[in-house]
Structures are given as structure tokens and as C-alpha cells.
Amino acid sequence: MAGIATAPEQLTSAPPRARRRLLSRVPHLVVGLYLLVAALGPLLIGYDPVNTSLEDRLLPPGSETSTGGTAWFGTDGLGRDVLAQIVHGARTSVVIGVSTVAISCLVGVVLGAVAGYFRGAVDAVLARVFDILLAFPAILLAIVIAGAFDRSVLLVVVALSATGWISFARVTRGVALSIRERPWVDAARVLGVPRRTILVRHVLPFTAGPIVALATLEFALVVLAEAGLSFLGIGLPASTVSWGQTIANGKEHLDPQWWISTLPGIALSLLIINVGILGDQLTARHRRGRTD
């Protein structure tokens, strides 16, 4: 009887569960779409950030341009197509985000693993370095570095990586401190396995889960920080399209030319929100796997 009584409940609960499962896939689809646009969009939509057409300046979305084309997202104060800026800006954000996270992850994982596994003086020194760098606001340090040298994509990556690796180092150090006390690590030491081999084969694999989740969240922060630097006019050169630059170009025309800043702002917000949700999902999945 209990099985019969609960059958209708299972049937009624199945559709909401399926809807939740479908909704949980939305961030994957959105982030995948952004990656596709970043990879293929600039090949399909040509754009020259230097070439301007004053005849087409401040056209509203859907207007016809002087060349006979359609400005689906309108144009800015210099007659440049906003849709093309969003598409090319997506590539800039993805390239800078992936590069910065990759460098930060590599440096942070290596230093964190060494500090957590070997401990002693090495851990004491590196831990103090982590604490000292955490005392500096990351975005302020990035602004100082970006403003002190000639603008380039490489400079922005270096400026954002200057403190981005600390989070990876702290997470890796915590995992290494825990794993180094496990029985299989002790057994490997007793068998005379070199410490470097133990670190690579028996410690680092356990950092994959939290590092992947952290990398996703850091990617969103890097994209937002890059847009902030571009909005301030530092970091990227004028020949490189960025969402932050496009938003800054429209701040003088917010009324009534709202589309210049609003549409790239929406594109930026959607990417950051969905990447953040994806990072939360990966973090929750890692925690469930660790407790099971």
C-alpha cells in the first residue's frame, strides 16, 4: 500500500525534477554559446575599431547603414556597429579570461602543493607571502600595473594574474595538507617512493575538483576586472575591442542612445552570472562527491 500511495507522488514530482535538471543545464548552454561566438563570431562579422563612419553615428537598433547593411544593435557615437563590438569583445574577454586563469592556476597549484606537502620552512615562507599579497586589493594592484606600462593584452593578463594565483595556492595548500596525512601517502613514503612522485601521483589529483570549480569562478572575476580596466581606459589598446571600452563609449549618450552601453552591459552580465552559476554547481558537485 505504501508503494501504491507514493506512486502518484513520484509521478507528480518527476516533472519538477526534470524542469530543475533542464534549468541546471542553462548555464552550460549560455557559456557554450559565448565560447562559440568568441571562436567563430569574428570570422563571420568583420569589424575595424579604427575605421569610423560619421554618417552612421548614433543609429538606433535595426537601422539601415549608409552601406546598405543593417545595424541590428545600433551604432555608437563614431558610427561603429555595436553588435560587431559585442562579438569581437567576446573573443577578447574569453582570451584574457582563459589565459589569466591558466597562468594563475599553474603558478598557484605548484606553489600551494609545494607549501602544503613539504611544510616546514617552505610552507612558513610561502604562507606569509600569500598573506602579504592578500593584504593588497587585487583590482588596485592590477590598475597600478596596467597603468605603468604600454597597453597590451599581455599586460592585462599579467596584471590580473599578479594576485589571481593566490586563491589557487591557498586551496591547493589546504588540500595538500589534508592528503599528505592519508594512509596511502604514508605507505608510499615507507616504500621509498620519491617525494616528487608522491606529490604528482598521490596528492595533486585530489586538487582537480576544487581547482576546476575555483577556476570557473575566477574566470568570471577576471572577465569583470578586464571590463573594468577597459572602462577606465587602461590596459587594452584602442585597436583591441572590449566590452568595457564599448560601455565607456556610450556613457555620454545614455539618454536617449541607451543601446551603446546597455547591450554590451547585458552581454557582460549574462556571461558573468551564468559562469558564476556554473562555478557554484561544480563546487556543490565536488562537495557532494567528497561527502559520499
Short mmCIF file of N, CA and C in Angstrom, two decimals, residues 76-210:
data_model
loop_
_atom_site.label_atom_id
_atom_site.label_comp_id
_atom_site.label_asym_id
_atom_site.label_seq_id
_atom_site.Cartn_x
_atom_site.Cartn_y
_atom_site.Cartn_z
N ASP A 76 27.48 53.42 -32.38
CA ASP A 76 27.90 54.31 -31.30
C ASP A 76 28.12 55.72 -31.82
N GLY A 77 28.75 56.56 -31.01
CA GLY A 77 28.93 57.96 -31.38
C GLY A 77 29.86 58.19 -32.54
N LEU A 78 30.64 57.16 -32.94
CA LEU A 78 31.54 57.27 -34.08
C LEU A 78 31.06 56.46 -35.28
N GLY A 79 29.84 55.96 -35.19
CA GLY A 79 29.27 55.20 -36.30
C GLY A 79 29.70 53.75 -36.36
N ARG A 80 30.29 53.21 -35.29
CA ARG A 80 30.74 51.83 -35.27
C ARG A 80 29.62 50.91 -34.81
N ASP A 81 29.54 49.74 -35.43
CA ASP A 81 28.45 48.80 -35.17
C ASP A 81 28.60 48.18 -33.77
N VAL A 82 27.54 48.28 -32.97
CA VAL A 82 27.60 47.77 -31.59
C VAL A 82 27.60 46.25 -31.56
N LEU A 83 26.86 45.60 -32.46
CA LEU A 83 26.84 44.14 -32.50
C LEU A 83 28.23 43.60 -32.79
N ALA A 84 28.93 44.21 -33.74
CA ALA A 84 30.29 43.76 -34.05
C ALA A 84 31.21 43.96 -32.86
N GLN A 85 31.03 45.04 -32.12
CA GLN A 85 31.85 45.26 -30.93
C GLN A 85 31.58 44.21 -29.86
N ILE A 86 30.32 43.82 -29.71
CA ILE A 86 29.98 42.79 -28.72
C ILE A 86 30.60 41.44 -29.12
N VAL A 87 30.52 41.09 -30.41
CA VAL A 87 31.06 39.81 -30.88
C VAL A 87 32.58 39.78 -30.71
N HIS A 88 33.25 40.82 -31.16
CA HIS A 88 34.71 40.86 -31.04
C HIS A 88 35.13 41.02 -29.58
N GLY A 89 34.32 41.72 -28.79
CA GLY A 89 34.62 41.84 -27.37
C GLY A 89 34.51 40.52 -26.64
N ALA A 90 33.64 39.64 -27.11
CA ALA A 90 33.52 38.31 -26.50
C ALA A 90 34.82 37.54 -26.65
N ARG A 91 35.44 37.63 -27.83
CA ARG A 91 36.73 36.95 -28.01
C ARG A 91 37.79 37.53 -27.08
N THR A 92 37.82 38.85 -26.95
CA THR A 92 38.80 39.48 -26.06
C THR A 92 38.62 39.01 -24.63
N SER A 93 37.38 38.97 -24.15
CA SER A 93 37.11 38.57 -22.78
C SER A 93 37.48 37.10 -22.56
N VAL A 94 37.14 36.24 -23.51
CA VAL A 94 37.43 34.81 -23.35
C VAL A 94 38.94 34.56 -23.39
N VAL A 95 39.65 35.21 -24.32
CA VAL A 95 41.09 35.01 -24.42
C VAL A 95 41.79 35.47 -23.14
N ILE A 96 41.44 36.67 -22.67
CA ILE A 96 42.07 37.19 -21.46
C ILE A 96 41.67 36.35 -20.25
N GLY A 97 40.40 35.96 -20.16
CA GLY A 97 39.94 35.16 -19.03
C GLY A 97 40.62 33.81 -18.97
N VAL A 98 40.67 33.10 -20.09
CA VAL A 98 41.29 31.77 -20.11
C VAL A 98 42.79 31.87 -19.84
N SER A 99 43.46 32.84 -20.47
CA SER A 99 44.91 32.99 -20.28
C SER A 99 45.24 33.32 -18.83
N THR A 100 44.49 34.25 -18.24
CA THR A 100 44.76 34.64 -16.86
C THR A 100 44.52 33.50 -15.90
N VAL A 101 43.41 32.79 -16.07
CA VAL A 101 43.11 31.67 -15.18
C VAL A 101 44.13 30.55 -15.35
N ALA A 102 44.58 30.31 -16.59
CA ALA A 102 45.57 29.24 -16.81
C ALA A 102 46.89 29.57 -16.11
N ILE A 103 47.36 30.81 -16.26
CA ILE A 103 48.61 31.20 -15.61
C ILE A 103 48.46 31.17 -14.09
N SER A 104 47.36 31.73 -13.60
CA SER A 104 47.13 31.75 -12.15
C SER A 104 47.02 30.35 -11.59
N CYS A 105 46.34 29.48 -12.32
CA CYS A 105 46.19 28.09 -11.85
C CYS A 105 47.53 27.38 -11.81
N LEU A 106 48.34 27.54 -12.85
CA LEU A 106 49.63 26.86 -12.91
C LEU A 106 50.53 27.31 -11.76
N VAL A 107 50.65 28.62 -11.58
CA VAL A 107 51.51 29.14 -10.53
C VAL A 107 50.97 28.78 -9.15
N GLY A 108 49.67 28.98 -8.96
CA GLY A 108 49.06 28.74 -7.65
C GLY A 108 49.11 27.29 -7.24
N VAL A 109 48.82 26.38 -8.17
CA VAL A 109 48.81 24.95 -7.83
C VAL A 109 50.21 24.48 -7.47
N VAL A 110 51.21 24.91 -8.23
CA VAL A 110 52.59 24.49 -7.95
C VAL A 110 53.04 24.99 -6.58
N LEU A 111 52.86 26.28 -6.31
CA LEU A 111 53.30 26.83 -5.03
C LEU A 111 52.49 26.29 -3.86
N GLY A 112 51.17 26.16 -4.06
CA GLY A 112 50.33 25.63 -2.99
C GLY A 112 50.64 24.19 -2.67
N ALA A 113 50.90 23.38 -3.71
CA ALA A 113 51.22 21.97 -3.47
C ALA A 113 52.56 21.83 -2.76
N VAL A 114 53.55 22.61 -3.16
CA VAL A 114 54.86 22.56 -2.51
C VAL A 114 54.76 22.99 -1.05
N ALA A 115 54.01 24.07 -0.81
CA ALA A 115 53.88 24.56 0.56
C ALA A 115 53.13 23.57 1.44
N GLY A 116 52.05 22.99 0.92
CA GLY A 116 51.23 22.09 1.73
C GLY A 116 51.87 20.74 1.96
N TYR A 117 52.61 20.23 0.99
CA TYR A 117 53.16 18.89 1.14
C TYR A 117 54.48 18.89 1.91
N PHE A 118 55.38 19.78 1.56
CA PHE A 118 56.71 19.78 2.19
C PHE A 118 56.71 20.48 3.55
N ARG A 119 55.78 21.41 3.76
CA ARG A 119 55.62 22.11 5.03
C ARG A 119 56.95 22.71 5.48
N GLY A 120 57.18 22.78 6.80
CA GLY A 120 58.43 23.31 7.31
C GLY A 120 58.66 24.76 6.93
N ALA A 121 59.91 25.11 6.68
CA ALA A 121 60.28 26.49 6.35
C ALA A 121 59.66 26.93 5.03
N VAL A 122 59.56 26.00 4.08
CA VAL A 122 58.98 26.34 2.78
C VAL A 122 57.54 26.80 2.95
N ASP A 123 56.78 26.04 3.72
CA ASP A 123 55.38 26.39 3.96
C ASP A 123 55.26 27.70 4.73
N ALA A 124 56.13 27.92 5.71
CA ALA A 124 56.07 29.14 6.50
C ALA A 124 56.32 30.37 5.63
N VAL A 125 57.31 30.29 4.76
CA VAL A 125 57.64 31.44 3.91
C VAL A 125 56.52 31.70 2.90
N LEU A 126 56.08 30.64 2.20
CA LEU A 126 55.04 30.82 1.18
C LEU A 126 53.72 31.26 1.81
N ALA A 127 53.39 30.75 2.97
CA ALA A 127 52.15 31.15 3.64
C ALA A 127 52.17 32.63 3.98
N ARG A 128 53.32 33.14 4.42
CA ARG A 128 53.43 34.57 4.72
C ARG A 128 53.34 35.40 3.44
N VAL A 129 53.89 34.88 2.35
CA VAL A 129 53.78 35.59 1.06
C VAL A 129 52.32 35.67 0.64
N PHE A 130 51.57 34.57 0.81
CA PHE A 130 50.15 34.58 0.48
C PHE A 130 49.42 35.65 1.29
N ASP A 131 49.69 35.69 2.58
CA ASP A 131 49.00 36.64 3.46
C ASP A 131 49.34 38.09 3.11
N ILE A 132 50.61 38.35 2.78
CA ILE A 132 51.01 39.71 2.45
C ILE A 132 50.33 40.18 1.16
N LEU A 133 50.32 39.33 0.14
CA LEU A 133 49.69 39.72 -1.12
C LEU A 133 48.19 39.87 -0.99
N LEU A 134 47.59 39.09 -0.10
CA LEU A 134 46.14 39.23 0.12
C LEU A 134 45.79 40.56 0.75
N ALA A 135 46.76 41.19 1.40
CA ALA A 135 46.50 42.49 2.04
C ALA A 135 46.32 43.60 1.01
N PHE A 136 46.81 43.40 -0.21
CA PHE A 136 46.67 44.40 -1.26
C PHE A 136 45.38 44.14 -2.04
N PRO A 137 44.55 45.16 -2.27
CA PRO A 137 43.36 44.97 -3.11
C PRO A 137 43.77 44.54 -4.52
N ALA A 138 43.21 43.45 -5.00
CA ALA A 138 43.64 42.88 -6.28
C ALA A 138 43.42 43.85 -7.43
N ILE A 139 42.25 44.47 -7.48
CA ILE A 139 41.95 45.36 -8.61
C ILE A 139 42.82 46.59 -8.57
N LEU A 140 43.17 47.07 -7.37
CA LEU A 140 44.04 48.24 -7.27
C LEU A 140 45.43 47.91 -7.77
N LEU A 141 45.95 46.75 -7.41
CA LEU A 141 47.26 46.34 -7.91
C LEU A 141 47.24 46.17 -9.42
N ALA A 142 46.14 45.63 -9.95
CA ALA A 142 46.02 45.48 -11.41
C ALA A 142 46.00 46.83 -12.10
N ILE A 143 45.32 47.81 -11.51
CA ILE A 143 45.27 49.16 -12.09
C ILE A 143 46.66 49.78 -12.11
N VAL A 144 47.42 49.60 -11.03
CA VAL A 144 48.78 50.16 -10.96
C VAL A 144 49.67 49.53 -12.03
N ILE A 145 49.62 48.21 -12.16
CA ILE A 145 50.45 47.54 -13.15
C ILE A 145 50.03 47.92 -14.56
N ALA A 146 48.71 47.92 -14.83
CA ALA A 146 48.23 48.24 -16.17
C ALA A 146 48.52 49.68 -16.56
N GLY A 147 48.51 50.58 -15.59
CA GLY A 147 48.74 51.98 -15.89
C GLY A 147 50.20 52.36 -15.97
N ALA A 148 51.10 51.47 -15.56
CA ALA A 148 52.52 51.81 -15.51
C ALA A 148 53.26 51.44 -16.80
N PHE A 149 52.64 50.65 -17.68
CA PHE A 149 53.31 50.20 -18.90
C PHE A 149 52.44 50.45 -20.12
N ASP A 150 53.02 50.23 -21.29
CA ASP A 150 52.28 50.39 -22.53
C ASP A 150 51.14 49.38 -22.59
N ARG A 151 50.01 49.82 -23.10
CA ARG A 151 48.81 48.99 -23.10
C ARG A 151 48.93 47.83 -24.09
N SER A 152 48.52 46.64 -23.64
CA SER A 152 48.52 45.45 -24.48
C SER A 152 47.70 44.36 -23.79
N VAL A 153 47.32 43.36 -24.56
CA VAL A 153 46.58 42.23 -23.99
C VAL A 153 47.46 41.47 -23.00
N LEU A 154 48.74 41.29 -23.34
CA LEU A 154 49.66 40.59 -22.44
C LEU A 154 49.79 41.32 -21.11
N LEU A 155 49.81 42.64 -21.15
CA LEU A 155 49.92 43.42 -19.92
C LEU A 155 48.71 43.19 -19.02
N VAL A 156 47.52 43.16 -19.61
CA VAL A 156 46.31 42.93 -18.82
C VAL A 156 46.34 41.55 -18.19
N VAL A 157 46.78 40.55 -18.95
CA VAL A 157 46.87 39.19 -18.40
C VAL A 157 47.83 39.14 -17.24
N VAL A 158 48.99 39.79 -17.38
CA VAL A 158 49.98 39.80 -16.29
C VAL A 158 49.44 40.55 -15.08
N ALA A 159 48.77 41.69 -15.32
CA ALA A 159 48.25 42.48 -14.21
C ALA A 159 47.18 41.72 -13.43
N LEU A 160 46.32 41.00 -14.13
CA LEU A 160 45.26 40.25 -13.45
C LEU A 160 45.79 38.96 -12.83
N SER A 161 46.90 38.44 -13.36
CA SER A 161 47.48 37.22 -12.80
C SER A 161 48.34 37.51 -11.58
N ALA A 162 48.69 38.78 -11.36
CA ALA A 162 49.61 39.13 -10.28
C ALA A 162 49.09 38.69 -8.92
N THR A 163 47.79 38.72 -8.74
CA THR A 163 47.18 38.26 -7.49
C THR A 163 46.19 37.12 -7.70
N GLY A 164 45.88 36.80 -8.96
CA GLY A 164 44.89 35.75 -9.22
C GLY A 164 45.34 34.37 -8.78
N TRP A 165 46.66 34.15 -8.72
CA TRP A 165 47.16 32.82 -8.37
C TRP A 165 47.02 32.53 -6.87
N ILE A 166 46.79 33.54 -6.05
CA ILE A 166 46.79 33.33 -4.60
C ILE A 166 45.65 32.41 -4.19
N SER A 167 44.48 32.58 -4.76
CA SER A 167 43.33 31.73 -4.41
C SER A 167 43.62 30.27 -4.75
N PHE A 168 44.23 30.02 -5.90
CA PHE A 168 44.58 28.65 -6.27
C PHE A 168 45.63 28.09 -5.31
N ALA A 169 46.58 28.91 -4.91
CA ALA A 169 47.62 28.44 -3.99
C ALA A 169 47.03 28.08 -2.63
N ARG A 170 46.14 28.88 -2.12
CA ARG A 170 45.56 28.62 -0.80
C ARG A 170 44.70 27.35 -0.82
N VAL A 171 43.90 27.18 -1.89
CA VAL A 171 43.07 25.98 -1.98
C VAL A 171 43.94 24.73 -2.13
N THR A 172 44.95 24.80 -2.99
CA THR A 172 45.83 23.65 -3.19
C THR A 172 46.60 23.32 -1.92
N ARG A 173 47.06 24.34 -1.22
CA ARG A 173 47.79 24.11 0.04
C ARG A 173 46.90 23.39 1.06
N GLY A 174 45.64 23.82 1.16
CA GLY A 174 44.74 23.17 2.10
C GLY A 174 44.50 21.71 1.76
N VAL A 175 44.33 21.41 0.47
CA VAL A 175 44.13 20.02 0.06
C VAL A 175 45.39 19.20 0.31
N ALA A 176 46.54 19.77 -0.02
CA ALA A 176 47.80 19.05 0.18
C ALA A 176 48.06 18.75 1.65
N LEU A 177 47.75 19.70 2.53
CA LEU A 177 47.92 19.47 3.97
C LEU A 177 47.07 18.31 4.45
N SER A 178 45.88 18.16 3.87
CA SER A 178 44.99 17.07 4.28
C SER A 178 45.42 15.74 3.68
N ILE A 179 45.76 15.73 2.39
CA ILE A 179 46.07 14.48 1.71
C ILE A 179 47.39 13.89 2.18
N ARG A 180 48.35 14.72 2.54
CA ARG A 180 49.67 14.20 2.92
C ARG A 180 49.62 13.32 4.16
N GLU A 181 48.52 13.41 4.93
CA GLU A 181 48.40 12.59 6.14
C GLU A 181 47.61 11.31 5.90
N ARG A 182 47.18 11.06 4.67
CA ARG A 182 46.38 9.87 4.39
C ARG A 182 47.24 8.62 4.40
N PRO A 183 46.63 7.45 4.67
CA PRO A 183 47.41 6.20 4.79
C PRO A 183 48.17 5.84 3.53
N TRP A 184 47.59 6.04 2.35
CA TRP A 184 48.28 5.63 1.14
C TRP A 184 49.52 6.49 0.88
N VAL A 185 49.50 7.74 1.35
CA VAL A 185 50.69 8.58 1.21
C VAL A 185 51.78 8.10 2.16
N ASP A 186 51.37 7.73 3.39
CA ASP A 186 52.34 7.17 4.33
C ASP A 186 52.94 5.87 3.80
N ALA A 187 52.09 5.06 3.18
CA ALA A 187 52.58 3.80 2.62
C ALA A 187 53.59 4.05 1.50
N ALA A 188 53.32 5.05 0.69
CA ALA A 188 54.26 5.38 -0.39
C ALA A 188 55.60 5.85 0.17
N ARG A 189 55.56 6.60 1.28
CA ARG A 189 56.80 7.05 1.89
C ARG A 189 57.60 5.85 2.43
N VAL A 190 56.87 4.92 3.06
CA VAL A 190 57.54 3.74 3.63
C VAL A 190 58.19 2.92 2.53
N LEU A 191 57.55 2.83 1.37
CA LEU A 191 58.09 2.06 0.26
C LEU A 191 59.24 2.77 -0.44
N GLY A 192 59.54 3.98 -0.02
CA GLY A 192 60.67 4.70 -0.60
C GLY A 192 60.36 5.43 -1.89
N VAL A 193 59.08 5.69 -2.14
CA VAL A 193 58.72 6.44 -3.34
C VAL A 193 59.21 7.88 -3.20
N PRO A 194 59.88 8.42 -4.21
CA PRO A 194 60.37 9.81 -4.13
C PRO A 194 59.24 10.80 -3.82
N ARG A 195 59.57 11.81 -3.05
CA ARG A 195 58.56 12.77 -2.64
C ARG A 195 57.94 13.48 -3.83
N ARG A 196 58.74 13.75 -4.86
CA ARG A 196 58.20 14.39 -6.04
C ARG A 196 57.14 13.51 -6.71
N THR A 197 57.40 12.22 -6.75
CA THR A 197 56.43 11.29 -7.35
C THR A 197 55.16 11.22 -6.51
N ILE A 198 55.33 11.18 -5.19
CA ILE A 198 54.16 11.16 -4.31
C ILE A 198 53.31 12.41 -4.53
N LEU A 199 53.97 13.55 -4.64
CA LEU A 199 53.23 14.80 -4.83
C LEU A 199 52.45 14.80 -6.12
N VAL A 200 53.07 14.31 -7.20
CA VAL A 200 52.42 14.34 -8.51
C VAL A 200 51.33 13.29 -8.64
N ARG A 201 51.58 12.08 -8.13
CA ARG A 201 50.66 10.97 -8.36
C ARG A 201 49.61 10.79 -7.27
N HIS A 202 49.92 11.17 -6.05
CA HIS A 202 49.03 10.86 -4.94
C HIS A 202 48.42 12.09 -4.26
N VAL A 203 48.91 13.27 -4.57
CA VAL A 203 48.39 14.48 -3.94
C VAL A 203 47.69 15.39 -4.95
N LEU A 204 48.38 15.73 -6.02
CA LEU A 204 47.83 16.68 -6.98
C LEU A 204 46.50 16.23 -7.60
N PRO A 205 46.29 14.93 -7.90
CA PRO A 205 45.00 14.54 -8.48
C PRO A 205 43.80 14.92 -7.62
N PHE A 206 43.97 14.99 -6.30
CA PHE A 206 42.85 15.32 -5.43
C PHE A 206 42.54 16.82 -5.43
N THR A 207 43.39 17.61 -6.05
CA THR A 207 43.12 19.05 -6.15
C THR A 207 42.29 19.39 -7.38
N ALA A 208 42.05 18.42 -8.25
CA ALA A 208 41.38 18.71 -9.52
C ALA A 208 39.97 19.26 -9.31
N GLY A 209 39.19 18.61 -8.42
CA GLY A 209 37.81 19.04 -8.21
C GLY A 209 37.70 20.48 -7.74
N PRO A 210 38.30 20.83 -6.59
CA PRO A 210 38.19 22.22 -6.13
C PRO A 210 38.85 23.23 -7.06
#
